[in-house]
PDB file of C-alpha atoms in Angstrom:
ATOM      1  CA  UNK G   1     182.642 305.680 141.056  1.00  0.00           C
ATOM      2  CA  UNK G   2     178.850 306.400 141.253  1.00  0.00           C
ATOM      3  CA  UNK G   3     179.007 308.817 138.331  1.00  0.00           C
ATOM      4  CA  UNK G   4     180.211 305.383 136.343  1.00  0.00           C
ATOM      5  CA  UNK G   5     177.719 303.416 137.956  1.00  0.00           C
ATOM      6  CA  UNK G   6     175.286 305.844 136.825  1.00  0.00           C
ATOM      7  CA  UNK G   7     176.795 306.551 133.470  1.00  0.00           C
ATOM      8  CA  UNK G   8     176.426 301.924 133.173  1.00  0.00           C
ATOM      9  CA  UNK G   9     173.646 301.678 134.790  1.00  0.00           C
ATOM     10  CA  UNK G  10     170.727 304.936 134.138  1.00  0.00           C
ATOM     11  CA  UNK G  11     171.994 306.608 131.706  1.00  0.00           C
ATOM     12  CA  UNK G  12     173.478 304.335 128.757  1.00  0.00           C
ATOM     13  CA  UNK G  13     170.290 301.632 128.607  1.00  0.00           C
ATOM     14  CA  UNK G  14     167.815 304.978 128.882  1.00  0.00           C
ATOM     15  CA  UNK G  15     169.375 306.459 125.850  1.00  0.00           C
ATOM     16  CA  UNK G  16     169.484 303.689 124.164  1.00  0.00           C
ATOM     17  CA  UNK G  17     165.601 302.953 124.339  1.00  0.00           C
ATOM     18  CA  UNK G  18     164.980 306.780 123.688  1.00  0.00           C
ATOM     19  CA  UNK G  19     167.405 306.613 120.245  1.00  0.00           C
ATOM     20  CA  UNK G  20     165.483 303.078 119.157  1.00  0.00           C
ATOM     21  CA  UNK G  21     162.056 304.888 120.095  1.00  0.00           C
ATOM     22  CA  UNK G  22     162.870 308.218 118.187  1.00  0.00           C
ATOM     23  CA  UNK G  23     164.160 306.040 115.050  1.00  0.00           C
ATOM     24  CA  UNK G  24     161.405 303.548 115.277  1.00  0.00           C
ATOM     25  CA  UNK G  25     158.772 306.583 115.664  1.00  0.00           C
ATOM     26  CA  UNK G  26     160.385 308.495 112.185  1.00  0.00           C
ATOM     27  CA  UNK G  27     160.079 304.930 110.567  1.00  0.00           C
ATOM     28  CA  UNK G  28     156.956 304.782 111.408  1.00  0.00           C
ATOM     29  CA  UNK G  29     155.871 307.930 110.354  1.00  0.00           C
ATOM     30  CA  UNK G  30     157.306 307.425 107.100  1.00  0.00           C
ATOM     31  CA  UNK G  31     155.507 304.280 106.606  1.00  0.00           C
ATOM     32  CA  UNK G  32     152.287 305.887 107.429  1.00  0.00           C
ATOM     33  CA  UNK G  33     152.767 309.254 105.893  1.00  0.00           C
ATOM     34  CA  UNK G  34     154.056 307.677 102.334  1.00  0.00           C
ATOM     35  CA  UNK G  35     150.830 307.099 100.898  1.00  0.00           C
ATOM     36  CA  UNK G  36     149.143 310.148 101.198  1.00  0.00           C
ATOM     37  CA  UNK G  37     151.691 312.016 100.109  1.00  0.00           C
ATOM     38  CA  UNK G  38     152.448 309.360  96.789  1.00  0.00           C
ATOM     39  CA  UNK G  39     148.843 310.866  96.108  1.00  0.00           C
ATOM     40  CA  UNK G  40     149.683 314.275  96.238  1.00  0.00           C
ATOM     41  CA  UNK G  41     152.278 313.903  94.162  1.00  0.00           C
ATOM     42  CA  UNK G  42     150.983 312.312  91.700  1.00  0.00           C
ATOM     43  CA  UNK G  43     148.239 314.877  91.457  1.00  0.00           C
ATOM     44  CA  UNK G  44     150.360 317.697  90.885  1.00  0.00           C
ATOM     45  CA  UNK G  45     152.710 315.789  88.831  1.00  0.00           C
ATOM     46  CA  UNK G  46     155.723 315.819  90.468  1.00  0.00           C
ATOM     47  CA  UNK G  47     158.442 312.486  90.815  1.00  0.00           C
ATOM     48  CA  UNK G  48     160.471 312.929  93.313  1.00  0.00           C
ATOM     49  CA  UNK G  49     163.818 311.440  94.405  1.00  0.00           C
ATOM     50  CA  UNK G  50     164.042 308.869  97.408  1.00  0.00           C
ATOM     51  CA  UNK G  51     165.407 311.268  99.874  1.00  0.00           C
ATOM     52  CA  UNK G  52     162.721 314.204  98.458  1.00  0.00           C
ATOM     53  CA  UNK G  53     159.908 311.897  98.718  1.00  0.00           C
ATOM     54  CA  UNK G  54     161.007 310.756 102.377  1.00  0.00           C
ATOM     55  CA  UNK G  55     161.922 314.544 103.598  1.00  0.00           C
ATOM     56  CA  UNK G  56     158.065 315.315 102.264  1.00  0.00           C
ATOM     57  CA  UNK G  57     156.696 312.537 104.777  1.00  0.00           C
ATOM     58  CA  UNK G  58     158.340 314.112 107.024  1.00  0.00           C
ATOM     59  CA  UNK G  59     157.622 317.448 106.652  1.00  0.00           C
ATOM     60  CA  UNK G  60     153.125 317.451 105.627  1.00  0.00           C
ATOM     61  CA  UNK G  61     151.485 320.128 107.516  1.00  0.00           C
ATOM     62  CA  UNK G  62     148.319 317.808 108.979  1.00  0.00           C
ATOM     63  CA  UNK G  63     150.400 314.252 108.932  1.00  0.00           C
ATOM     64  CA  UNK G  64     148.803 311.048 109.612  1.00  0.00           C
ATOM     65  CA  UNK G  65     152.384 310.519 111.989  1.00  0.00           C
ATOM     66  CA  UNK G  66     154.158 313.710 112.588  1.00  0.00           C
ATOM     67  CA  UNK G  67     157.797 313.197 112.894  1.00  0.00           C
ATOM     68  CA  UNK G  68     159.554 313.762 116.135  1.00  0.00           C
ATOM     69  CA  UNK G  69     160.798 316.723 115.011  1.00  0.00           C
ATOM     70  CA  UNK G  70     157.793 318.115 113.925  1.00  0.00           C
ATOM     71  CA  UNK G  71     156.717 317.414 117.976  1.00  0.00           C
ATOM     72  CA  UNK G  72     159.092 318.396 119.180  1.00  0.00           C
ATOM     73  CA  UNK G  73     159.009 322.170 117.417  1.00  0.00           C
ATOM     74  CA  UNK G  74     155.185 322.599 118.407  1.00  0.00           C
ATOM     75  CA  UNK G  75     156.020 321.395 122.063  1.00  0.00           C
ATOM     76  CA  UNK G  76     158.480 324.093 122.000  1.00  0.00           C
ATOM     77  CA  UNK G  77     156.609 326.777 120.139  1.00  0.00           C
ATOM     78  CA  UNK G  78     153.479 326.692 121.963  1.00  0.00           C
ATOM     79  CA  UNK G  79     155.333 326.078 125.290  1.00  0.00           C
ATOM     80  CA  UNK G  80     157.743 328.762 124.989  1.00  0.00           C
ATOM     81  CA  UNK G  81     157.125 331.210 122.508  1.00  0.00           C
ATOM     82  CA  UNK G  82     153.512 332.072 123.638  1.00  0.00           C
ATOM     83  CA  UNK G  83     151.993 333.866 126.564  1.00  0.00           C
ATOM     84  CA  UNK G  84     150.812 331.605 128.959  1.00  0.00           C
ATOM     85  CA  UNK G  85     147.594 332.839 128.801  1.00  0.00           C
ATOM     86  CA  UNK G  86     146.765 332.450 125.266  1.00  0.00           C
ATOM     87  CA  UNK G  87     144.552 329.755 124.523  1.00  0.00           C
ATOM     88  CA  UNK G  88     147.403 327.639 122.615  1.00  0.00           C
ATOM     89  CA  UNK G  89     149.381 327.759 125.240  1.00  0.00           C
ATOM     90  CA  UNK G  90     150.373 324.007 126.382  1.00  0.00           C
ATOM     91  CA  UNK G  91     151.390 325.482 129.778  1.00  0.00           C
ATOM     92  CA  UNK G  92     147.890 327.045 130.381  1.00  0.00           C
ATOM     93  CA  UNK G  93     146.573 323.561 128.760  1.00  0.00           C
ATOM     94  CA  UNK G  94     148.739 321.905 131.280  1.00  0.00           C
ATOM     95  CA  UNK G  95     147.710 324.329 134.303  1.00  0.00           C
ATOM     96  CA  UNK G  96     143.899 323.669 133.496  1.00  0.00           C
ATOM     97  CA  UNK G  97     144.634 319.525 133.722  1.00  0.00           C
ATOM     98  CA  UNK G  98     146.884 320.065 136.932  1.00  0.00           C
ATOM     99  CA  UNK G  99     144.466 321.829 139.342  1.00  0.00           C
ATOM    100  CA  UNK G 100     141.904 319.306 138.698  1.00  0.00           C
ATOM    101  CA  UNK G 101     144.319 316.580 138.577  1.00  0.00           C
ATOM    102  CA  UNK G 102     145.953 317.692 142.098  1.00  0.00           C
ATOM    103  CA  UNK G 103     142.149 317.948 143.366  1.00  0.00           C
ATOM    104  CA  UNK G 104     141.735 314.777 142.659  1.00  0.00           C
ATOM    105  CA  UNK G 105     144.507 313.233 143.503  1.00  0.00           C
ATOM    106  CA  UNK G 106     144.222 314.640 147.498  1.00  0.00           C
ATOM    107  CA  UNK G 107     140.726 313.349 147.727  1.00  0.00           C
ATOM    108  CA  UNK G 108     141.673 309.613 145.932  1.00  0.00           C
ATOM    109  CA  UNK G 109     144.794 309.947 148.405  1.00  0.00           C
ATOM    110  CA  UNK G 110     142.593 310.730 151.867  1.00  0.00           C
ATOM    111  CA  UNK G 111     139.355 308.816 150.828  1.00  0.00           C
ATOM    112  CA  UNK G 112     142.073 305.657 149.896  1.00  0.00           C
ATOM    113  CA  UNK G 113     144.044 306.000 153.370  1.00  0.00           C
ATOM    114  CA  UNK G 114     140.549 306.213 155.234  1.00  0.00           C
ATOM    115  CA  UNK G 115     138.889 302.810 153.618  1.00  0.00           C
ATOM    116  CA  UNK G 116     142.549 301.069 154.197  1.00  0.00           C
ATOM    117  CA  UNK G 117     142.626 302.154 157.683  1.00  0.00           C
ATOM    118  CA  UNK G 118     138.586 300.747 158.145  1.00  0.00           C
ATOM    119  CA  UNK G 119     139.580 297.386 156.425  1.00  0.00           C
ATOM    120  CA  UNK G 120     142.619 297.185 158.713  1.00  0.00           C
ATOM    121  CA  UNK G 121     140.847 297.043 161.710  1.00  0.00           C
ATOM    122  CA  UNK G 122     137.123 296.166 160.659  1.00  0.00           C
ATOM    123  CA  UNK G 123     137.156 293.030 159.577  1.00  0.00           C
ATOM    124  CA  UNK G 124     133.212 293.208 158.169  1.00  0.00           C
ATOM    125  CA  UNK G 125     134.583 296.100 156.311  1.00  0.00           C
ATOM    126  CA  UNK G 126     137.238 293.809 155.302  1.00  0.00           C
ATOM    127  CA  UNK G 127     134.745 291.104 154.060  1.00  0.00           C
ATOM    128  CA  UNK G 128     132.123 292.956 152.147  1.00  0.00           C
ATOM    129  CA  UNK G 129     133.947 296.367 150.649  1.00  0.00           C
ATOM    130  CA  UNK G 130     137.460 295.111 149.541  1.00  0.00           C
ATOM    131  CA  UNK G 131     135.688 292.708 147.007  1.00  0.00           C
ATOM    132  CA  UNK G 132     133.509 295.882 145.897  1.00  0.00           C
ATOM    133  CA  UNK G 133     136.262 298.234 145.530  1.00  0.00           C
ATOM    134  CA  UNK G 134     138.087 295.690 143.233  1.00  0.00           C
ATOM    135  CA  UNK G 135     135.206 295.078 140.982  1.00  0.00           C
ATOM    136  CA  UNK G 136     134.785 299.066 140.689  1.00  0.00           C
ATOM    137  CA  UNK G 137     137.712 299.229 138.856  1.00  0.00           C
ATOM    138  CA  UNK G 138     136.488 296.730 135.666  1.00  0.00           C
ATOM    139  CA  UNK G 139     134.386 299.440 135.006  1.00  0.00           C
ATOM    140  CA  UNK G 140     136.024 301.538 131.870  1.00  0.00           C
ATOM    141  CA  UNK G 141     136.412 304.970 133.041  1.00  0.00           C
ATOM    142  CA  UNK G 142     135.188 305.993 129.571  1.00  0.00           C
ATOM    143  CA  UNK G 143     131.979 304.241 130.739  1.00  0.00           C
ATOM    144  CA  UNK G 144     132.043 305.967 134.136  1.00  0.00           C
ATOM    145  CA  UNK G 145     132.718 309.454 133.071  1.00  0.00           C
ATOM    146  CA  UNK G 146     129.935 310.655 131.286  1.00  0.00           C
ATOM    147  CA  UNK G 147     127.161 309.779 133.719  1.00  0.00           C
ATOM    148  CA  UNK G 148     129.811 311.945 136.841  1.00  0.00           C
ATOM    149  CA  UNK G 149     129.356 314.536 134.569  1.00  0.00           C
ATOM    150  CA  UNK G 150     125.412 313.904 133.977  1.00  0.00           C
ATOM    151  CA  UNK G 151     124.510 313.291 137.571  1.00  0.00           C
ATOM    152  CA  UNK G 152     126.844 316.130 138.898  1.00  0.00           C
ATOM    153  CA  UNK G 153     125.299 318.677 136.477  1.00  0.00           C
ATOM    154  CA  UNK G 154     122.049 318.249 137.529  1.00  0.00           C
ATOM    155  CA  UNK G 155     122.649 319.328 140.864  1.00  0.00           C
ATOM    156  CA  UNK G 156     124.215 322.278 139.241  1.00  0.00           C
ATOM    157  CA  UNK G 157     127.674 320.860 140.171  1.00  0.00           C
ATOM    158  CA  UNK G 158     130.141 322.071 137.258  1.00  0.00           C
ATOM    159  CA  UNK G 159     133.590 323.173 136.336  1.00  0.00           C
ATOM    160  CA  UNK G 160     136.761 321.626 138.343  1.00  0.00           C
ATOM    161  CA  UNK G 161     134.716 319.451 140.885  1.00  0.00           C
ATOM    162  CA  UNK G 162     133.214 317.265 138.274  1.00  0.00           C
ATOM    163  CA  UNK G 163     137.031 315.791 136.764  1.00  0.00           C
ATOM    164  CA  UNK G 164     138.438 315.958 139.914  1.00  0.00           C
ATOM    165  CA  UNK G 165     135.730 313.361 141.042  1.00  0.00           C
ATOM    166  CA  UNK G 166     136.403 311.104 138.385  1.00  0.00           C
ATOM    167  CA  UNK G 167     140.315 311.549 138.923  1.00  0.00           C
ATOM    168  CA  UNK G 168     139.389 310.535 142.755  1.00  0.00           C
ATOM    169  CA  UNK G 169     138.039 307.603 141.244  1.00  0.00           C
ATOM    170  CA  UNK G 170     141.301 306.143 139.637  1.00  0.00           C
ATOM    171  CA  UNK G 171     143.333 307.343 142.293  1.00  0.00           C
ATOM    172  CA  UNK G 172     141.888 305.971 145.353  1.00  0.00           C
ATOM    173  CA  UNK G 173     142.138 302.361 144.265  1.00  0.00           C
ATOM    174  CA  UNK G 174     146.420 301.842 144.351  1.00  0.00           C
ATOM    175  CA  UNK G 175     146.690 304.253 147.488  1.00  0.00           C
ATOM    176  CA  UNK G 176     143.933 301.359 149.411  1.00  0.00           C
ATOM    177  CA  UNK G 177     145.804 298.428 148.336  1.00  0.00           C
ATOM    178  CA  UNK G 178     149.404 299.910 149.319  1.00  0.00           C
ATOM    179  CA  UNK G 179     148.030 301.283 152.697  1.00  0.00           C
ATOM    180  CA  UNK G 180     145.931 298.391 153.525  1.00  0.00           C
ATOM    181  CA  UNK G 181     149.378 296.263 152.589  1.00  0.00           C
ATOM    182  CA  UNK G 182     151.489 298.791 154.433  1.00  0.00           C
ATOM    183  CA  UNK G 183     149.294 298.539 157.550  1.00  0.00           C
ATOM    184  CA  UNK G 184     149.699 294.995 157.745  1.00  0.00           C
ATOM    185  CA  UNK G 185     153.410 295.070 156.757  1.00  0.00           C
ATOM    186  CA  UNK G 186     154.575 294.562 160.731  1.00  0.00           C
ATOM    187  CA  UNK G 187     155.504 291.171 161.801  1.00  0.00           C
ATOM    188  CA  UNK G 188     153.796 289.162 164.301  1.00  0.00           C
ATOM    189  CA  UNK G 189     156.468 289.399 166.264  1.00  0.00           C
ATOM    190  CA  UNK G 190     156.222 293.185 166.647  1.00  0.00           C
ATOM    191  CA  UNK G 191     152.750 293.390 167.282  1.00  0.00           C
ATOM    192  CA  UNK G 192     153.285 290.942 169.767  1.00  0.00           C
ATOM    193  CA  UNK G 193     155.908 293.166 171.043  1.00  0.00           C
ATOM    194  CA  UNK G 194     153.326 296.028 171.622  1.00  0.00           C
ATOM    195  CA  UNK G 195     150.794 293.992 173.443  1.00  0.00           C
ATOM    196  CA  UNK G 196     153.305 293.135 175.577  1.00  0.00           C
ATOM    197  CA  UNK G 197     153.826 296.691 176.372  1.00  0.00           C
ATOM    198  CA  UNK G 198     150.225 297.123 176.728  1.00  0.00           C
ATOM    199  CA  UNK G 199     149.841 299.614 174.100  1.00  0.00           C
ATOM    200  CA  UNK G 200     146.334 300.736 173.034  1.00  0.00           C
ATOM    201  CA  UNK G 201     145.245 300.303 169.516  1.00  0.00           C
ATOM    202  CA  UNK G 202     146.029 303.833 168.681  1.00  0.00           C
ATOM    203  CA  UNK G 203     149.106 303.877 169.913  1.00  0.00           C
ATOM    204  CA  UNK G 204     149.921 300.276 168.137  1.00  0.00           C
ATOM    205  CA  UNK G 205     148.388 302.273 165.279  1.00  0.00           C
ATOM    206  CA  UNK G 206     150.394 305.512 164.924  1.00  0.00           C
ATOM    207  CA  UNK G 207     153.689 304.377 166.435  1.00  0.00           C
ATOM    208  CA  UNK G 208     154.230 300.681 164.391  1.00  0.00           C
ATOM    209  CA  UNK G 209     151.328 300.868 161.438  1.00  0.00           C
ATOM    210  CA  UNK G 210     151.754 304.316 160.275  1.00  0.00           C
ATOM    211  CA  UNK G 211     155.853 304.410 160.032  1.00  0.00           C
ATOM    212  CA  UNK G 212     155.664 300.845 158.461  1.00  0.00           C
ATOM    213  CA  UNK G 213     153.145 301.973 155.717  1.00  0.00           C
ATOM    214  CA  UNK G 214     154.877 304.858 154.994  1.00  0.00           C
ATOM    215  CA  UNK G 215     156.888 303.317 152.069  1.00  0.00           C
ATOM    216  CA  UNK G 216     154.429 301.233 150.924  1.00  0.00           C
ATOM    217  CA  UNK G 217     152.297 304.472 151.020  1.00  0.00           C
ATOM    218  CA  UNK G 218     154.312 306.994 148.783  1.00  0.00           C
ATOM    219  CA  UNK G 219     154.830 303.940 146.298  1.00  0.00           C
ATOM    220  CA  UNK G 220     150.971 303.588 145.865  1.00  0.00           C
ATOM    221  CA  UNK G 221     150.660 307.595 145.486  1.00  0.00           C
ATOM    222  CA  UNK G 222     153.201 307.610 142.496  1.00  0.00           C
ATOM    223  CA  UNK G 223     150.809 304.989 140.810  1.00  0.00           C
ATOM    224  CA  UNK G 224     147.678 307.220 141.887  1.00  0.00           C
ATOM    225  CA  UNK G 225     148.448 310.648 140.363  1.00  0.00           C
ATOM    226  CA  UNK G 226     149.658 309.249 137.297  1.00  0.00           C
ATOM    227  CA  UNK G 227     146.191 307.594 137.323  1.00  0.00           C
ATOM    228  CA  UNK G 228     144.655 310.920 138.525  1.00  0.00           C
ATOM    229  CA  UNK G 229     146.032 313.041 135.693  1.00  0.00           C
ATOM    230  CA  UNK G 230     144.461 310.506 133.129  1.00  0.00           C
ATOM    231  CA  UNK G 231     141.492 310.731 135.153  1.00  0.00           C
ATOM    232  CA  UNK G 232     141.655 314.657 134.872  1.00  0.00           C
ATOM    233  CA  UNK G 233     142.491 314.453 130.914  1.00  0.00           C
ATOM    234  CA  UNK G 234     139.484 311.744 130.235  1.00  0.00           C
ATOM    235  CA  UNK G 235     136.838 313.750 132.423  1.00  0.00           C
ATOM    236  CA  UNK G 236     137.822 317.204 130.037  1.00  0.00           C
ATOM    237  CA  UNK G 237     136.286 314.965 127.073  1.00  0.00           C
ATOM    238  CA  UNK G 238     132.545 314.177 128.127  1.00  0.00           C
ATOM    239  CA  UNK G 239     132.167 318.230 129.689  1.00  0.00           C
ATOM    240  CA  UNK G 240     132.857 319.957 125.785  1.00  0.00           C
ATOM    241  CA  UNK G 241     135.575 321.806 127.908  1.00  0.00           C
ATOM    242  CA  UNK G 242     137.649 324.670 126.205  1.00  0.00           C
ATOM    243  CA  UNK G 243     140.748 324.444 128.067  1.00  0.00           C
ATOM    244  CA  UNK G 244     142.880 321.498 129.117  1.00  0.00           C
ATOM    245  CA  UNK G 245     145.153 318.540 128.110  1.00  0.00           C
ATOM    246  CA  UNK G 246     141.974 316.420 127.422  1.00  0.00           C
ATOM    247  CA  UNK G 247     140.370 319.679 125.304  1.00  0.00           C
ATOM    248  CA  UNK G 248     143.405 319.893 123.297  1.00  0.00           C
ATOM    249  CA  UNK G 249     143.417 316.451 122.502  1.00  0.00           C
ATOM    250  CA  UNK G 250     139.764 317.105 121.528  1.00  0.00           C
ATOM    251  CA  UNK G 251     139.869 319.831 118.971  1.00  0.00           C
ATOM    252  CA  UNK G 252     142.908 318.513 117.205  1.00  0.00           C
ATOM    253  CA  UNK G 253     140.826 315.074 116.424  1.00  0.00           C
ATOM    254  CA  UNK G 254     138.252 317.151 115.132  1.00  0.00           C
ATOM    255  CA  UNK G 255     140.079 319.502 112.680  1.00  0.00           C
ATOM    256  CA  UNK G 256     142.788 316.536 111.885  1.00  0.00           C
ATOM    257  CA  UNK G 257     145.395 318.610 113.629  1.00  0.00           C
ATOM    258  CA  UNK G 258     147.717 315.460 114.359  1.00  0.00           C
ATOM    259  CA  UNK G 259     150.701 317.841 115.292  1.00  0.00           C
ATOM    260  CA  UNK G 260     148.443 319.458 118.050  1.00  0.00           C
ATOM    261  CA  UNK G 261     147.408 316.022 119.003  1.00  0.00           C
ATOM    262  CA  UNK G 262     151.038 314.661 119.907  1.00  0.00           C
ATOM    263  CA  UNK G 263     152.024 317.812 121.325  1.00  0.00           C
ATOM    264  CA  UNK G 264     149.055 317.721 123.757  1.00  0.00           C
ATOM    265  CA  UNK G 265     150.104 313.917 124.698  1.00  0.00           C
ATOM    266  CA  UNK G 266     153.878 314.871 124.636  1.00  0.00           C
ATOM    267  CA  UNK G 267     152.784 318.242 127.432  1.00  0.00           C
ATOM    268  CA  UNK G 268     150.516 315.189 129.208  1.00  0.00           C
ATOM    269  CA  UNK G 269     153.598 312.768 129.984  1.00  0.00           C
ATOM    270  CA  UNK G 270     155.357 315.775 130.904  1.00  0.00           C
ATOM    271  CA  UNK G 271     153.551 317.008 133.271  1.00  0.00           C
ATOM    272  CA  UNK G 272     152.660 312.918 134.486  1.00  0.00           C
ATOM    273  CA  UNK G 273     156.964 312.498 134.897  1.00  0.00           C
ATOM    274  CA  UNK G 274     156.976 315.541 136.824  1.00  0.00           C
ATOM    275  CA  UNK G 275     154.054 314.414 139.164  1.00  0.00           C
ATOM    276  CA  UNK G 276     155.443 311.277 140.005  1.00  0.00           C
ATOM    277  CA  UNK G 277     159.133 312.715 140.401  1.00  0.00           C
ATOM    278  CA  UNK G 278     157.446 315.240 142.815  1.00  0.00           C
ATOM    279  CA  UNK G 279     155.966 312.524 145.293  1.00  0.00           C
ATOM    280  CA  UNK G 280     159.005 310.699 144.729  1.00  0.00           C
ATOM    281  CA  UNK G 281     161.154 313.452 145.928  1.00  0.00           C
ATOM    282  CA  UNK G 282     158.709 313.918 148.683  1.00  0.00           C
ATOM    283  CA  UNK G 283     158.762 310.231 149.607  1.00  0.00           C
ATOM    284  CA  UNK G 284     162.130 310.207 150.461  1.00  0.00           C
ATOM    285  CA  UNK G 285     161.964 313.649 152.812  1.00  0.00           C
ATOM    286  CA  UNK G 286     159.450 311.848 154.750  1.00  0.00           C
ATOM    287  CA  UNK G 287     160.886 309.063 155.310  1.00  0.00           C
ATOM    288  CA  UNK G 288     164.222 310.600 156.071  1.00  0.00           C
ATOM    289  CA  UNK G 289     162.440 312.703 158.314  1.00  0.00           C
ATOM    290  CA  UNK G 290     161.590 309.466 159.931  1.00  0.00           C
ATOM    291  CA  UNK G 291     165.241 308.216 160.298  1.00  0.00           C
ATOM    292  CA  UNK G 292     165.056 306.065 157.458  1.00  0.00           C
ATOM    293  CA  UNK G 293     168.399 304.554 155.768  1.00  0.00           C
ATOM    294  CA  UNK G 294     168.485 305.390 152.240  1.00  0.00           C
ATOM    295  CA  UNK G 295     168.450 301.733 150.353  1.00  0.00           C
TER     296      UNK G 295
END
């Protein structure tokens, strides 16, 4: 019975969406592809037949759309077939991205559970810096990148730490509104509960607060590393780095190398699934740990 349920309900309406996305993604790249290579045919002469002309869309070495297939083959190539610590490798690429990504995720996650847990129970914090930490995030990150670079260089502070500050930056935001909301998830009732017991605000803290955040917690943190790993791949742009999700992405827009390009993004939601799938997974061991029903 839950393999049908499954079957009905996961796997039939993802599948579909993947099939219309892979068809809609060819027809687009035939649409966009058509032109150039009408051109090139014409230069050299050459009439093709409907289904020539439409396997040569599909098949140009620097497309303006590469087809899915085309993806798909350089995913695998460069993922695969290649040492990991050649400098084509997607999974060194990846590696590069993840360690500052998982940097900056752990500071966004600790700096995020500290200001929730000072708005909580500071109420001038709760007045003047929730109103601040909003408006910090209408600033583009594009905007915001280059000077963390600028200003962190000049105090000869280079490499990892500068992305992984900028990833703190888009991570930090979800994880204070979902603890902050978690915090004050308990009921009147209960906290009522606890003064009747007498209970200090620690322990009103750790033993109600904490366990009732917890959900609310792990949901913000699946919103924060995605936002941390885009973080990560934006802050590899401004530095002229060499290695990296962000690099890739880089040095195929400069030598047209659209293939590259979508295998770099394809590698980036990847590794951004798996991220999310991870604190997911470790979601639900904490909060089983914690006696939690399953929904």
């Amino acid at each position: 019975m839950a393999r049908e349920h499954f079957f009905r309900d996961r796997f039939v309406p993802v599948t579909t969406i993947l099939v219309a996305m892979v068809v809609f993604w060819y027809g687009f790249a035939i649409l966009m592809n058509a032109p150039v290579q009408r051109d090139m045919d014409q230069r050299r002469g050459e009439m093709p037949g409907f289904v020539e002309f439409i396997g040569k869309t599909l098949s140009q070495a620097k497309p303006i759309v590469p087809a899915p297939h085309q993806v798909a083959a350089n995913v695998f190539e460069n993922t695969f077939l290649r040492k990991v610590t050649s400098n084509r490798s997607l999974v060194y690429h990846g590696w590069v991205t993840l360690s500052s990504t998982l940097l900056g995720f752990l500071m966004g996650t600790v700096l995020g559970i500290l200001i929730a847990v000072g708005i909580v129970h500071v109420k001038v914090l709760d007045r003047s810096l929730m109103p601040w930490i909003i408006a910090s995030q209408t600033v583009p990150i594009l905007a915001v990148a280059p000077m963390v670079i600028v200003v962190l260089a000049a105090i000869n502070v280079t490499g990892i730490i500068p992305k992984a500050v900028i990833s703190t930056y888009l991570s930090f935001f979800p994880v204070v509104v979902g603890m902050v909301t978690g915090l004050r998830s308990p009921e009147a009732m209960h906290l009522d509960l606890m003064r009747t017991y007498h209970a200090s605000v620690s322990e009103t803290f750790w033993k109600l607060r904490v366990p009732a955040s917890v959900p609310f917690l792990f949901t913000s943190m699946k919103v924060a590393v995605a936002a941390s790993l885009v973080g990560a791949i934006v802050g590899e742009l401004p530095t002229g780095a060499v290695a990296g999700i962000g690099s890739k992405l880089l040095a195929g827009s400069y030598y047209s190398q659209t293939i590259d390009m979508w295998a770099a993004l394809v590698a980036g939601s990847v590794l951004a699934g798996l991220l999310v799938t991870a604190v997911g997974i470790l979601g639900r061991l904490v909060e089983r740990g914690m006696g939690r029903r399953p929904a």
